[in-house]
């Protein structure tokens, strides 16, 4: 019996691409990977409408869309618009900054990853 | 009102599409059927029940209303009904805690409207 | 080509940014925002992680009566900041003189 064409974890078209292209793809993954490792930590996401939301990072995707739990506006007096919201999804494209917890930043690891990806691109 | 039924079909279809590629951690799957608060890029806040969504964060919002904030009077609520909001125009989707929301006195809540997103 | 040569070769703009890793850089952002901080990571979109960041925001208000422009700058510091690349206008390596 012939083996199936698609086996195991291969579910995405990109996984079939050649090495150079998959390197290009991994190049775009630096911050995606970084934020995935940061899941569970408290971050402050500052948006391009000046709203700043603090919460626990729950998940992130390839577009750097972000899900937070236990959210609150940093300045609740001026931004009471989300008072009844405890969990939220933030579109990556409206993020200006993310304030990172110092214990969640390994600078040596970041330097290595950045150099590795700069070479690959 | 027949369009409502059309859209409910649309929403289940888009849902099953999402399940196929559950890679994206940013899906709104867990919020379907829940009351959500959407902040749009032009600074509006629209509250309604999430019926469906897709990879582009386009969403179907049922029984929706807009909450208009001002510093002079409390929050005004405008009835909108069934809305489809294009993902490109969405900044934030928040899950509304119904208990918390009921405890808010919207008529006394005063604030500047949110600024539009500037890219 | 030796690896040292390869490291220091500057052929495209991002090579120059690579050489600024672990150095303090200046970043000009859209809407009159400026950052100074140590560069810890970046990608091809110019998404970045900066450390010991100082942000300066410049705002211009018009006086209600005299119609004069009042320029205000607000400063703050942040330990570590992820900066989304779509807001970046320019990146400048550390000043030798400063």
Tab-separated table of C-alpha atoms in Angstrom:
chain	number	residue	atom	x	y	z
A	1	UNK	CA	0.000	0.000	0.000
A	2	UNK	CA	1.342	3.404	-0.943
A	3	UNK	CA	2.146	5.686	1.993
A	4	UNK	CA	-0.123	8.684	2.395
A	5	UNK	CA	1.107	11.884	0.783
A	6	UNK	CA	0.531	14.015	3.863
A	7	UNK	CA	1.898	12.604	7.080
A	8	UNK	CA	2.239	13.800	10.650
A	9	UNK	CA	2.485	17.467	11.476
A	10	UNK	CA	2.632	18.777	7.941
A	11	UNK	CA	-0.583	20.761	7.713
A	12	UNK	CA	0.600	24.102	6.384
A	13	UNK	CA	1.609	24.961	2.831
A	14	UNK	CA	4.706	26.791	4.090
A	15	UNK	CA	6.101	23.578	5.515
A	16	UNK	CA	6.558	22.348	1.941
A	17	UNK	CA	8.557	25.362	0.843
A	18	UNK	CA	12.255	25.084	0.101
A	19	UNK	CA	14.932	25.821	2.668
A	20	UNK	CA	15.594	29.388	1.627
A	21	UNK	CA	11.945	30.325	1.833
A	22	UNK	CA	11.384	28.553	5.110
A	23	UNK	CA	14.364	30.535	6.404
A	24	UNK	CA	12.666	33.710	5.254
A	25	UNK	CA	9.600	32.573	7.114
A	26	UNK	CA	11.545	31.923	10.300
A	27	UNK	CA	12.989	35.402	9.849
A	28	UNK	CA	9.520	36.825	10.356
A	29	UNK	CA	9.037	34.733	13.476
A	30	UNK	CA	11.444	36.369	15.913
A	31	UNK	CA	8.915	38.459	17.791
A	32	UNK	CA	6.150	35.895	17.375
A	33	UNK	CA	8.390	33.344	19.128
A	34	UNK	CA	9.474	35.883	21.691
A	35	UNK	CA	5.898	36.776	22.640
A	36	UNK	CA	4.920	33.109	22.782
A	37	UNK	CA	7.599	32.613	25.424
A	38	UNK	CA	6.191	35.581	27.293
A	39	UNK	CA	2.734	33.994	27.716
A	40	UNK	CA	1.631	34.117	31.345
A	41	UNK	CA	3.477	37.377	32.107
A	42	UNK	CA	2.013	40.794	32.792
A	43	UNK	CA	2.469	43.302	29.986
A	44	UNK	CA	1.188	46.754	29.131
A	45	UNK	CA	0.012	47.186	25.567
A	46	UNK	CA	-0.091	50.782	24.318
A	47	UNK	CA	-2.336	51.330	21.337
A	48	UNK	CA	-2.245	53.866	18.539
A	49	UNK	CA	-5.344	55.529	20.021
A	50	UNK	CA	-3.364	56.289	23.226
A	51	UNK	CA	-5.262	53.646	25.225
A	52	UNK	CA	-2.912	51.597	27.402
A	53	UNK	CA	-4.147	48.201	28.585
A	54	UNK	CA	-2.412	46.120	31.228
A	55	UNK	CA	-3.042	42.402	31.581
A	56	UNK	CA	-1.679	38.881	31.523
A	57	UNK	CA	-0.521	37.744	28.098
A	58	UNK	CA	-2.622	34.754	27.087
A	59	UNK	CA	-1.737	34.244	23.457
A	60	UNK	CA	-0.216	35.770	20.376
A	61	UNK	CA	-0.376	34.862	16.701
A	62	UNK	CA	1.708	35.441	13.586
A	63	UNK	CA	0.245	38.940	13.085
A	64	UNK	CA	1.205	39.755	16.676
A	65	UNK	CA	-2.471	39.992	17.555
A	66	UNK	CA	-2.535	39.732	21.336
A	67	UNK	CA	-4.946	38.255	23.865
A	68	UNK	CA	-4.869	39.547	27.434
A	69	UNK	CA	-6.643	38.428	30.598
A	70	UNK	CA	-7.399	40.339	33.786
A	71	UNK	CA	-7.201	43.527	31.799
A	72	UNK	CA	-7.548	47.064	33.031
A	73	UNK	CA	-6.860	50.418	31.469
A	74	UNK	CA	-3.681	51.908	32.934
A	75	UNK	CA	-5.485	55.256	33.318
A	76	UNK	CA	-9.000	54.157	34.295
A	77	UNK	CA	-10.192	57.671	35.166
A	78	UNK	CA	-9.655	58.945	31.654
A	79	UNK	CA	-10.332	55.603	29.977
A	80	UNK	CA	-13.406	54.019	31.621
A	81	UNK	CA	-14.498	52.639	28.239
A	82	UNK	CA	-13.470	49.086	29.085
A	83	UNK	CA	-14.478	48.921	32.746
A	84	UNK	CA	-16.574	45.785	32.256
A	85	UNK	CA	-13.988	44.037	30.097
A	86	UNK	CA	-11.705	41.502	31.776
A	87	UNK	CA	-10.380	39.658	28.714
A	88	UNK	CA	-9.586	41.145	25.372
A	89	UNK	CA	-8.180	40.592	21.928
A	90	UNK	CA	-6.008	43.349	20.478
A	91	UNK	CA	-5.278	43.597	16.786
A	92	UNK	CA	-1.552	43.630	16.165
A	93	UNK	CA	-1.801	46.472	13.672
A	94	UNK	CA	-3.050	48.949	16.314
A	95	UNK	CA	-0.241	48.252	18.779
A	96	UNK	CA	2.279	51.057	19.217
A	97	UNK	CA	4.328	49.633	22.106
A	98	UNK	CA	4.339	46.711	24.480
A	99	UNK	CA	5.984	47.356	27.832
A	100	UNK	CA	7.806	44.158	28.742
A	101	UNK	CA	8.521	42.750	32.200
A	102	UNK	CA	12.312	42.997	32.840
A	103	UNK	CA	12.381	39.367	34.029
A	104	UNK	CA	10.912	38.381	30.662
A	105	UNK	CA	13.809	39.864	28.673
A	106	UNK	CA	16.950	37.771	28.219
A	107	UNK	CA	19.115	40.207	26.268
A	108	UNK	CA	21.792	37.652	25.304
A	109	UNK	CA	19.129	35.331	23.931
A	110	UNK	CA	17.583	38.209	21.978
A	111	UNK	CA	20.940	39.272	20.508
A	112	UNK	CA	21.684	35.721	19.361
A	113	UNK	CA	18.229	35.252	17.875
A	114	UNK	CA	18.428	38.602	16.089
A	115	UNK	CA	21.874	37.863	14.609
A	116	UNK	CA	20.771	34.399	13.553
A	117	UNK	CA	17.738	35.775	11.781
A	118	UNK	CA	19.655	38.655	10.223
A	119	UNK	CA	21.994	36.087	8.637
A	120	UNK	CA	19.089	33.987	7.396
A	121	UNK	CA	17.266	36.862	5.726
B	1	UNK	CA	-35.918	40.248	9.050
B	2	UNK	CA	-35.029	37.188	6.957
B	3	UNK	CA	-31.475	38.475	6.642
B	4	UNK	CA	-30.819	37.498	10.236
B	5	UNK	CA	-31.195	33.849	9.324
B	6	UNK	CA	-28.861	34.256	6.385
B	7	UNK	CA	-26.196	35.694	8.627
B	8	UNK	CA	-26.532	32.980	11.236
B	9	UNK	CA	-25.732	30.485	8.504
B	10	UNK	CA	-22.798	32.633	7.476
B	11	UNK	CA	-21.492	32.670	11.026
B	12	UNK	CA	-21.497	28.893	11.466
B	13	UNK	CA	-19.714	28.536	8.127
B	14	UNK	CA	-16.958	30.922	9.077
B	15	UNK	CA	-16.594	29.145	12.398
B	16	UNK	CA	-15.987	25.768	10.841
B	17	UNK	CA	-13.390	27.386	8.566
B	18	UNK	CA	-11.524	28.672	11.583
B	19	UNK	CA	-11.503	25.256	13.230
B	20	UNK	CA	-9.651	23.825	10.244
B	21	UNK	CA	-6.649	26.046	10.903
B	22	UNK	CA	-6.649	26.491	14.636
B	23	UNK	CA	-2.996	27.570	14.420
B	24	UNK	CA	-3.845	31.189	15.010
B	25	UNK	CA	-3.778	31.764	18.757
B	26	UNK	CA	-5.625	34.983	18.203
B	27	UNK	CA	-8.985	33.487	17.329
B	28	UNK	CA	-12.149	34.766	18.871
B	29	UNK	CA	-13.645	31.303	19.085
B	30	UNK	CA	-14.059	31.353	22.862
B	31	UNK	CA	-16.117	34.550	22.589
B	32	UNK	CA	-18.777	33.312	20.177
B	33	UNK	CA	-22.227	33.711	21.718
B	34	UNK	CA	-20.861	36.147	24.306
B	35	UNK	CA	-21.464	39.845	24.628
B	36	UNK	CA	-18.410	41.683	23.399
B	37	UNK	CA	-17.301	45.284	23.259
B	38	UNK	CA	-15.569	46.317	20.058
B	39	UNK	CA	-13.357	49.384	19.805
B	40	UNK	CA	-13.171	50.511	16.200
B	41	UNK	CA	-10.275	52.401	14.652
B	42	UNK	CA	-12.353	55.589	14.512
B	43	UNK	CA	-12.819	55.406	18.277
B	44	UNK	CA	-16.360	54.100	18.506
B	45	UNK	CA	-17.423	51.450	20.990
B	46	UNK	CA	-19.938	48.901	19.793
B	47	UNK	CA	-21.389	46.316	22.156
B	48	UNK	CA	-23.212	43.210	20.930
B	49	UNK	CA	-23.277	39.428	20.769
B	50	UNK	CA	-20.508	37.825	18.689
B	51	UNK	CA	-22.042	35.467	16.130
B	52	UNK	CA	-19.061	34.784	13.922
B	53	UNK	CA	-15.632	35.874	12.769
B	54	UNK	CA	-12.909	34.937	10.304
B	55	UNK	CA	-9.112	35.044	9.955
B	56	UNK	CA	-9.222	38.715	8.982
B	57	UNK	CA	-11.057	39.505	12.255
B	58	UNK	CA	-14.161	40.464	10.324
B	59	UNK	CA	-16.937	39.937	12.854
B	60	UNK	CA	-20.701	39.467	12.952
B	61	UNK	CA	-22.259	41.351	15.824
B	62	UNK	CA	-25.880	40.745	16.785
B	63	UNK	CA	-28.199	42.946	18.874
B	64	UNK	CA	-25.517	45.592	18.825
B	65	UNK	CA	-25.557	49.125	20.145
B	66	UNK	CA	-23.026	51.921	20.181
B	67	UNK	CA	-21.970	53.514	23.457
B	68	UNK	CA	-21.223	57.157	22.910
B	69	UNK	CA	-19.024	58.732	25.589
B	70	UNK	CA	-18.983	62.419	26.371
B	71	UNK	CA	-17.770	64.663	29.170
B	72	UNK	CA	-21.035	66.621	29.344
B	73	UNK	CA	-23.622	63.879	29.718
B	74	UNK	CA	-23.371	60.212	30.571
B	75	UNK	CA	-22.990	57.403	28.054
B	76	UNK	CA	-25.630	57.478	25.302
B	77	UNK	CA	-26.664	54.169	23.772
B	78	UNK	CA	-27.629	53.987	20.118
B	79	UNK	CA	-29.345	50.874	18.840
B	80	UNK	CA	-27.610	49.473	15.742
B	81	UNK	CA	-28.914	45.899	15.366
B	82	UNK	CA	-27.027	43.369	13.267
B	83	UNK	CA	-23.612	44.594	12.162
B	84	UNK	CA	-20.726	43.122	10.239
B	85	UNK	CA	-17.545	44.944	11.100
B	86	UNK	CA	-14.541	44.739	8.840
B	87	UNK	CA	-11.454	43.477	10.651
B	88	UNK	CA	-9.216	46.260	9.358
B	89	UNK	CA	-11.327	48.720	11.312
B	90	UNK	CA	-11.207	46.853	14.617
B	91	UNK	CA	-8.741	47.791	17.343
B	92	UNK	CA	-9.877	45.758	20.323
B	93	UNK	CA	-12.433	43.049	21.008
B	94	UNK	CA	-13.243	42.734	24.700
B	95	UNK	CA	-15.337	40.107	26.468
B	96	UNK	CA	-17.982	41.943	28.484
B	97	UNK	CA	-18.405	40.678	32.035
B	98	UNK	CA	-22.210	40.926	32.243
B	99	UNK	CA	-22.249	41.259	36.025
B	100	UNK	CA	-19.676	44.024	36.012
B	101	UNK	CA	-21.436	45.700	33.132
B	102	UNK	CA	-24.790	45.643	34.941
B	103	UNK	CA	-23.149	47.275	37.953
B	104	UNK	CA	-21.991	50.240	35.868
B	105	UNK	CA	-24.073	53.376	36.017
B	106	UNK	CA	-23.642	54.361	32.387
B	107	UNK	CA	-25.750	57.482	32.799
B	108	UNK	CA	-23.207	58.869	35.222
B	109	UNK	CA	-20.110	57.643	33.395
B	110	UNK	CA	-18.415	60.613	31.750
B	111	UNK	CA	-15.294	60.550	29.637
B	112	UNK	CA	-13.863	61.876	26.409
B	113	UNK	CA	-14.648	59.683	23.433
B	114	UNK	CA	-11.695	57.494	22.465
B	115	UNK	CA	-9.352	58.996	19.899
B	116	UNK	CA	-9.169	57.397	16.487
B	117	UNK	CA	-6.223	55.135	15.807
B	118	UNK	CA	-3.476	56.975	13.962
B	119	UNK	CA	-1.143	54.664	12.063
C	1	UNK	CA	35.014	35.685	3.191
C	2	UNK	CA	35.963	35.458	6.863
C	3	UNK	CA	33.249	35.544	9.458
C	4	UNK	CA	34.570	38.791	10.955
C	5	UNK	CA	34.424	40.411	7.550
C	6	UNK	CA	30.945	39.085	7.050
C	7	UNK	CA	29.832	40.500	10.394
C	8	UNK	CA	31.123	43.989	9.658
C	9	UNK	CA	30.192	44.199	5.965
C	10	UNK	CA	27.556	46.865	5.453
C	11	UNK	CA	25.717	46.308	2.199
C	12	UNK	CA	22.171	47.202	3.084
C	13	UNK	CA	20.468	49.392	5.679
C	14	UNK	CA	19.607	46.538	8.018
C	15	UNK	CA	23.324	45.615	8.235
C	16	UNK	CA	23.919	48.967	9.863
C	17	UNK	CA	21.198	48.254	12.375
C	18	UNK	CA	22.717	44.853	13.097
C	19	UNK	CA	25.966	46.593	14.025
C	20	UNK	CA	24.000	48.676	16.532
C	21	UNK	CA	22.865	45.639	18.522
C	22	UNK	CA	23.520	46.182	22.230
C	23	UNK	CA	24.233	49.878	21.521
C	24	UNK	CA	22.107	52.865	22.359
C	25	UNK	CA	20.242	54.098	19.299
C	26	UNK	CA	17.910	56.934	18.417
C	27	UNK	CA	14.552	56.103	16.854
C	28	UNK	CA	12.242	58.667	15.322
C	29	UNK	CA	8.625	57.566	15.192
C	30	UNK	CA	5.500	58.867	13.511
C	31	UNK	CA	3.446	61.512	15.290
C	32	UNK	CA	6.348	63.335	16.944
C	33	UNK	CA	7.637	60.554	19.128
C	34	UNK	CA	11.313	59.885	19.712
C	35	UNK	CA	13.028	57.039	21.528
C	36	UNK	CA	16.529	56.532	22.839
C	37	UNK	CA	17.437	53.109	24.106
C	38	UNK	CA	19.679	50.082	23.862
C	39	UNK	CA	18.821	47.885	20.890
C	40	UNK	CA	18.276	44.271	21.922
C	41	UNK	CA	16.339	42.830	18.990
C	42	UNK	CA	14.880	43.821	15.629
C	43	UNK	CA	13.416	42.224	12.515
C	44	UNK	CA	12.944	43.227	8.886
C	45	UNK	CA	9.813	45.241	9.713
C	46	UNK	CA	11.912	47.273	12.173
C	47	UNK	CA	9.927	45.848	15.036
C	48	UNK	CA	12.349	46.274	17.923
C	49	UNK	CA	12.994	45.595	21.577
C	50	UNK	CA	14.770	48.462	23.320
C	51	UNK	CA	16.091	48.602	26.873
C	52	UNK	CA	16.444	51.593	29.239
C	53	UNK	CA	14.225	53.577	26.934
C	54	UNK	CA	13.572	57.278	27.094
C	55	UNK	CA	10.544	58.407	25.122
C	56	UNK	CA	9.998	62.028	24.170
C	57	UNK	CA	6.600	63.084	22.829
C	58	UNK	CA	6.256	66.551	21.335
C	59	UNK	CA	2.841	68.161	21.198
C	60	UNK	CA	1.854	71.527	19.791
C	61	UNK	CA	-1.114	73.378	21.232
C	62	UNK	CA	-2.582	76.627	20.013
C	63	UNK	CA	-3.219	79.242	22.691
C	64	UNK	CA	-6.947	80.072	22.706
C	65	UNK	CA	-6.393	83.837	22.913
C	66	UNK	CA	-3.069	84.678	21.332
C	67	UNK	CA	-3.149	81.832	18.784
C	68	UNK	CA	0.486	81.242	19.610
C	69	UNK	CA	1.897	77.782	19.238
C	70	UNK	CA	2.860	76.220	22.538
C	71	UNK	CA	5.304	73.351	22.108
C	72	UNK	CA	5.348	70.822	24.927
C	73	UNK	CA	7.547	67.804	25.368
C	74	UNK	CA	6.766	64.973	27.737
C	75	UNK	CA	9.428	62.496	28.752
C	76	UNK	CA	9.238	59.122	30.399
C	77	UNK	CA	11.450	56.116	30.824
C	78	UNK	CA	10.534	52.469	30.333
C	79	UNK	CA	12.788	49.503	31.279
C	80	UNK	CA	11.993	47.360	28.225
C	81	UNK	CA	9.842	48.242	25.273
C	82	UNK	CA	8.678	46.360	22.203
C	83	UNK	CA	8.202	48.890	19.400
C	84	UNK	CA	6.029	48.025	16.424
C	85	UNK	CA	7.962	48.709	13.236
C	86	UNK	CA	5.162	50.370	11.284
C	87	UNK	CA	5.619	53.567	13.306
C	88	UNK	CA	9.366	53.871	12.718
C	89	UNK	CA	10.590	56.725	10.511
C	90	UNK	CA	14.321	56.453	11.076
C	91	UNK	CA	16.922	54.693	13.175
C	92	UNK	CA	20.243	56.312	13.975
C	93	UNK	CA	23.291	54.487	15.344
C	94	UNK	CA	24.968	55.804	18.494
C	95	UNK	CA	26.631	59.218	18.201
C	96	UNK	CA	30.415	58.977	18.492
C	97	UNK	CA	30.639	62.436	20.027
C	98	UNK	CA	27.855	62.178	22.592
